[in-house]
Amino acid sequence: MYIGKNDTLKEYTRSQLALRNGSDRDEIWCAYQGIIYDVSPSRLWRNGKHYEHWAGQDLTDELPDAPHGEWVFERFKPVGKLIN
């Protein structure tokens, strides 16, 4: 999980996040606990899908079912804050 000064991150709505799903753009983004991460560098997120998870959405509620913890987001660059 990204820990640091995130008040300088640009804010994005859920609709804007949904556009970064890897299908129409090169950007592949996911949100977790209000922070949006660029998962594009990961080969596991190619084409915007990672097992049964889809990019372009908030994965906070899905993480408990994953075989890894929130530490996985430490690998990715935070690109924004998710707003409602």
Short mmCIF file of N, CA and C in Angstrom, two decimals:
data_model
loop_
_atom_site.label_atom_id
_atom_site.label_comp_id
_atom_site.label_asym_id
_atom_site.label_seq_id
_atom_site.Cartn_x
_atom_site.Cartn_y
_atom_site.Cartn_z
N MET A 1 0.85 -1.17 0.00
CA MET A 1 0.00 0.00 0.00
C MET A 1 0.89 1.23 0.00
N TYR A 2 0.47 2.23 -0.74
CA TYR A 2 1.23 3.47 -0.84
C TYR A 2 1.11 4.24 0.46
N ILE A 3 2.25 4.50 1.06
CA ILE A 3 2.26 5.30 2.28
C ILE A 3 3.14 6.50 2.01
N GLY A 4 2.59 7.66 2.15
CA GLY A 4 3.35 8.86 1.88
C GLY A 4 2.41 10.02 1.62
N LYS A 5 2.96 11.07 1.12
CA LYS A 5 2.18 12.28 0.88
C LYS A 5 1.39 12.10 -0.41
N ASN A 6 0.10 11.86 -0.31
CA ASN A 6 -0.72 11.62 -1.50
C ASN A 6 -1.69 12.76 -1.77
N ASP A 7 -1.57 13.86 -1.02
CA ASP A 7 -2.48 14.98 -1.25
C ASP A 7 -2.10 15.75 -2.51
N THR A 8 -0.96 15.44 -3.12
CA THR A 8 -0.57 16.10 -4.37
C THR A 8 -1.01 15.30 -5.59
N LEU A 9 -1.59 14.13 -5.37
CA LEU A 9 -2.05 13.30 -6.48
C LEU A 9 -3.32 13.89 -7.09
N LYS A 10 -3.42 13.78 -8.40
CA LYS A 10 -4.61 14.25 -9.11
C LYS A 10 -5.81 13.39 -8.72
N GLU A 11 -6.97 14.00 -8.68
CA GLU A 11 -8.19 13.27 -8.32
C GLU A 11 -8.91 12.77 -9.57
N TYR A 12 -9.42 11.54 -9.49
CA TYR A 12 -10.15 10.92 -10.59
C TYR A 12 -11.45 10.33 -10.07
N THR A 13 -12.49 10.39 -10.87
CA THR A 13 -13.77 9.76 -10.52
C THR A 13 -13.73 8.29 -10.92
N ARG A 14 -14.70 7.55 -10.48
CA ARG A 14 -14.81 6.13 -10.87
C ARG A 14 -14.97 6.00 -12.39
N SER A 15 -15.67 6.94 -13.01
CA SER A 15 -15.84 6.90 -14.47
C SER A 15 -14.51 7.12 -15.17
N GLN A 16 -13.70 8.03 -14.66
CA GLN A 16 -12.38 8.28 -15.25
C GLN A 16 -11.46 7.08 -15.04
N LEU A 17 -11.54 6.46 -13.88
CA LEU A 17 -10.76 5.26 -13.62
C LEU A 17 -11.16 4.14 -14.58
N ALA A 18 -12.45 4.00 -14.82
CA ALA A 18 -12.95 2.93 -15.70
C ALA A 18 -12.38 3.03 -17.11
N LEU A 19 -12.02 4.24 -17.54
CA LEU A 19 -11.44 4.41 -18.87
C LEU A 19 -10.02 3.86 -18.96
N ARG A 20 -9.39 3.64 -17.82
CA ARG A 20 -8.01 3.13 -17.79
C ARG A 20 -8.02 1.63 -17.52
N ASN A 21 -8.77 0.90 -18.33
CA ASN A 21 -8.94 -0.54 -18.11
C ASN A 21 -8.09 -1.40 -19.04
N GLY A 22 -7.23 -0.77 -19.84
CA GLY A 22 -6.33 -1.52 -20.70
C GLY A 22 -6.90 -1.93 -22.05
N SER A 23 -8.15 -1.58 -22.33
CA SER A 23 -8.72 -1.99 -23.61
C SER A 23 -8.59 -0.92 -24.69
N ASP A 24 -8.83 0.34 -24.35
CA ASP A 24 -8.77 1.41 -25.35
C ASP A 24 -7.54 2.29 -25.22
N ARG A 25 -6.89 2.21 -24.10
CA ARG A 25 -5.71 3.03 -23.82
C ARG A 25 -4.59 2.14 -23.30
N ASP A 26 -3.39 2.68 -23.32
CA ASP A 26 -2.26 1.93 -22.78
C ASP A 26 -2.25 1.92 -21.26
N GLU A 27 -3.01 2.82 -20.66
CA GLU A 27 -3.05 2.92 -19.20
C GLU A 27 -3.87 1.78 -18.61
N ILE A 28 -3.27 1.13 -17.62
CA ILE A 28 -3.97 0.08 -16.89
C ILE A 28 -3.87 0.45 -15.42
N TRP A 29 -4.98 0.92 -14.87
CA TRP A 29 -5.00 1.42 -13.50
C TRP A 29 -6.00 0.65 -12.65
N CYS A 30 -5.70 0.56 -11.36
CA CYS A 30 -6.60 -0.01 -10.37
C CYS A 30 -6.53 0.85 -9.12
N ALA A 31 -7.60 0.88 -8.37
CA ALA A 31 -7.61 1.63 -7.12
C ALA A 31 -7.66 0.66 -5.95
N TYR A 32 -7.03 1.11 -4.86
CA TYR A 32 -7.09 0.37 -3.60
C TYR A 32 -7.07 1.38 -2.47
N GLN A 33 -8.06 1.33 -1.62
CA GLN A 33 -8.20 2.22 -0.46
C GLN A 33 -8.02 3.69 -0.85
N GLY A 34 -8.65 4.09 -1.93
CA GLY A 34 -8.68 5.49 -2.33
C GLY A 34 -7.50 5.97 -3.16
N ILE A 35 -6.50 5.12 -3.37
CA ILE A 35 -5.34 5.49 -4.18
C ILE A 35 -5.39 4.69 -5.48
N ILE A 36 -5.12 5.37 -6.58
CA ILE A 36 -5.11 4.73 -7.90
C ILE A 36 -3.67 4.41 -8.26
N TYR A 37 -3.45 3.18 -8.69
CA TYR A 37 -2.11 2.71 -9.04
C TYR A 37 -2.03 2.35 -10.52
N ASP A 38 -0.87 2.60 -11.10
CA ASP A 38 -0.61 2.21 -12.49
C ASP A 38 -0.03 0.81 -12.47
N VAL A 39 -0.81 -0.18 -12.89
CA VAL A 39 -0.36 -1.57 -12.91
C VAL A 39 0.10 -1.99 -14.30
N SER A 40 0.22 -1.04 -15.21
CA SER A 40 0.64 -1.31 -16.59
C SER A 40 1.95 -2.08 -16.70
N PRO A 41 2.96 -1.80 -15.86
CA PRO A 41 4.23 -2.52 -16.01
C PRO A 41 4.16 -4.02 -15.70
N SER A 42 3.12 -4.46 -15.02
CA SER A 42 3.03 -5.86 -14.62
C SER A 42 2.53 -6.74 -15.77
N ARG A 43 3.27 -7.80 -16.05
CA ARG A 43 2.83 -8.74 -17.08
C ARG A 43 1.55 -9.46 -16.64
N LEU A 44 1.29 -9.48 -15.35
CA LEU A 44 0.08 -10.14 -14.84
C LEU A 44 -1.18 -9.33 -15.10
N TRP A 45 -1.03 -8.08 -15.53
CA TRP A 45 -2.18 -7.22 -15.82
C TRP A 45 -2.32 -6.94 -17.31
N ARG A 46 -1.63 -7.67 -18.16
CA ARG A 46 -1.73 -7.45 -19.60
C ARG A 46 -3.19 -7.54 -20.04
N ASN A 47 -3.59 -6.70 -20.93
CA ASN A 47 -4.96 -6.63 -21.45
C ASN A 47 -5.99 -6.23 -20.39
N GLY A 48 -5.52 -5.75 -19.24
CA GLY A 48 -6.43 -5.22 -18.23
C GLY A 48 -7.13 -6.26 -17.38
N LYS A 49 -6.63 -7.48 -17.40
CA LYS A 49 -7.26 -8.54 -16.59
C LYS A 49 -6.18 -9.28 -15.81
N HIS A 50 -6.47 -9.55 -14.55
CA HIS A 50 -5.57 -10.30 -13.68
C HIS A 50 -6.40 -11.37 -12.99
N TYR A 51 -6.32 -12.58 -13.49
CA TYR A 51 -7.17 -13.67 -13.04
C TYR A 51 -8.64 -13.24 -13.18
N GLU A 52 -9.40 -13.19 -12.10
CA GLU A 52 -10.81 -12.77 -12.25
C GLU A 52 -11.03 -11.30 -11.94
N HIS A 53 -9.96 -10.54 -11.85
CA HIS A 53 -10.06 -9.11 -11.55
C HIS A 53 -9.84 -8.29 -12.82
N TRP A 54 -10.58 -7.19 -12.92
CA TRP A 54 -10.49 -6.32 -14.09
C TRP A 54 -9.92 -4.97 -13.69
N ALA A 55 -9.10 -4.42 -14.55
CA ALA A 55 -8.55 -3.08 -14.32
C ALA A 55 -9.63 -2.04 -14.53
N GLY A 56 -9.33 -0.82 -14.10
CA GLY A 56 -10.27 0.27 -14.27
C GLY A 56 -11.31 0.34 -13.17
N GLN A 57 -11.05 -0.35 -12.06
CA GLN A 57 -12.01 -0.31 -10.96
C GLN A 57 -11.31 -0.34 -9.61
N ASP A 58 -12.10 -0.13 -8.58
CA ASP A 58 -11.61 -0.16 -7.20
C ASP A 58 -11.58 -1.62 -6.74
N LEU A 59 -10.42 -2.09 -6.35
CA LEU A 59 -10.25 -3.48 -5.94
C LEU A 59 -10.23 -3.66 -4.42
N THR A 60 -10.57 -2.63 -3.68
CA THR A 60 -10.51 -2.69 -2.22
C THR A 60 -11.31 -3.86 -1.67
N ASP A 61 -12.52 -4.05 -2.14
CA ASP A 61 -13.37 -5.13 -1.61
C ASP A 61 -12.96 -6.50 -2.11
N GLU A 62 -12.19 -6.56 -3.18
CA GLU A 62 -11.78 -7.84 -3.75
C GLU A 62 -10.48 -8.38 -3.16
N LEU A 63 -9.68 -7.52 -2.56
CA LEU A 63 -8.37 -7.95 -2.06
C LEU A 63 -8.44 -9.07 -1.02
N PRO A 64 -9.41 -9.08 -0.12
CA PRO A 64 -9.44 -10.18 0.86
C PRO A 64 -9.50 -11.57 0.22
N ASP A 65 -9.98 -11.68 -0.99
CA ASP A 65 -10.06 -12.98 -1.67
C ASP A 65 -8.79 -13.31 -2.45
N ALA A 66 -7.87 -12.38 -2.53
CA ALA A 66 -6.63 -12.59 -3.30
C ALA A 66 -5.63 -13.41 -2.49
N PRO A 67 -4.73 -14.11 -3.17
CA PRO A 67 -3.72 -14.91 -2.47
C PRO A 67 -2.54 -14.08 -1.96
N HIS A 68 -2.64 -12.76 -2.04
CA HIS A 68 -1.59 -11.87 -1.55
C HIS A 68 -2.23 -10.76 -0.74
N GLY A 69 -1.42 -9.99 -0.07
CA GLY A 69 -1.92 -8.89 0.75
C GLY A 69 -1.78 -7.55 0.05
N GLU A 70 -2.09 -6.51 0.80
CA GLU A 70 -2.03 -5.16 0.25
C GLU A 70 -0.62 -4.73 -0.10
N TRP A 71 0.38 -5.43 0.41
CA TRP A 71 1.78 -5.12 0.09
C TRP A 71 2.04 -5.15 -1.41
N VAL A 72 1.22 -5.85 -2.16
CA VAL A 72 1.43 -5.95 -3.62
C VAL A 72 1.38 -4.56 -4.28
N PHE A 73 0.64 -3.63 -3.70
CA PHE A 73 0.53 -2.29 -4.28
C PHE A 73 1.81 -1.48 -4.10
N GLU A 74 2.70 -1.91 -3.24
CA GLU A 74 3.98 -1.22 -3.07
C GLU A 74 4.81 -1.28 -4.34
N ARG A 75 4.52 -2.22 -5.20
CA ARG A 75 5.26 -2.41 -6.45
C ARG A 75 4.86 -1.40 -7.53
N PHE A 76 3.75 -0.72 -7.33
CA PHE A 76 3.20 0.13 -8.37
C PHE A 76 3.20 1.60 -8.00
N LYS A 77 3.31 2.42 -9.01
CA LYS A 77 3.34 3.87 -8.82
C LYS A 77 1.93 4.39 -8.60
N PRO A 78 1.72 5.18 -7.54
CA PRO A 78 0.41 5.82 -7.36
C PRO A 78 0.29 6.97 -8.36
N VAL A 79 -0.86 7.04 -9.04
CA VAL A 79 -1.07 8.05 -10.06
C VAL A 79 -2.23 8.99 -9.74
N GLY A 80 -3.00 8.69 -8.72
CA GLY A 80 -4.13 9.54 -8.41
C GLY A 80 -4.87 9.10 -7.17
N LYS A 81 -5.88 9.90 -6.83
CA LYS A 81 -6.77 9.60 -5.73
C LYS A 81 -8.16 9.38 -6.30
N LEU A 82 -8.85 8.37 -5.82
CA LEU A 82 -10.20 8.08 -6.26
C LEU A 82 -11.19 8.89 -5.45
N ILE A 83 -12.04 9.62 -6.16
CA ILE A 83 -13.09 10.39 -5.49
C ILE A 83 -14.44 9.85 -5.94
N ASN A 84 -15.44 10.11 -5.14
CA ASN A 84 -16.79 9.62 -5.48
C ASN A 84 -17.53 10.55 -6.39
#
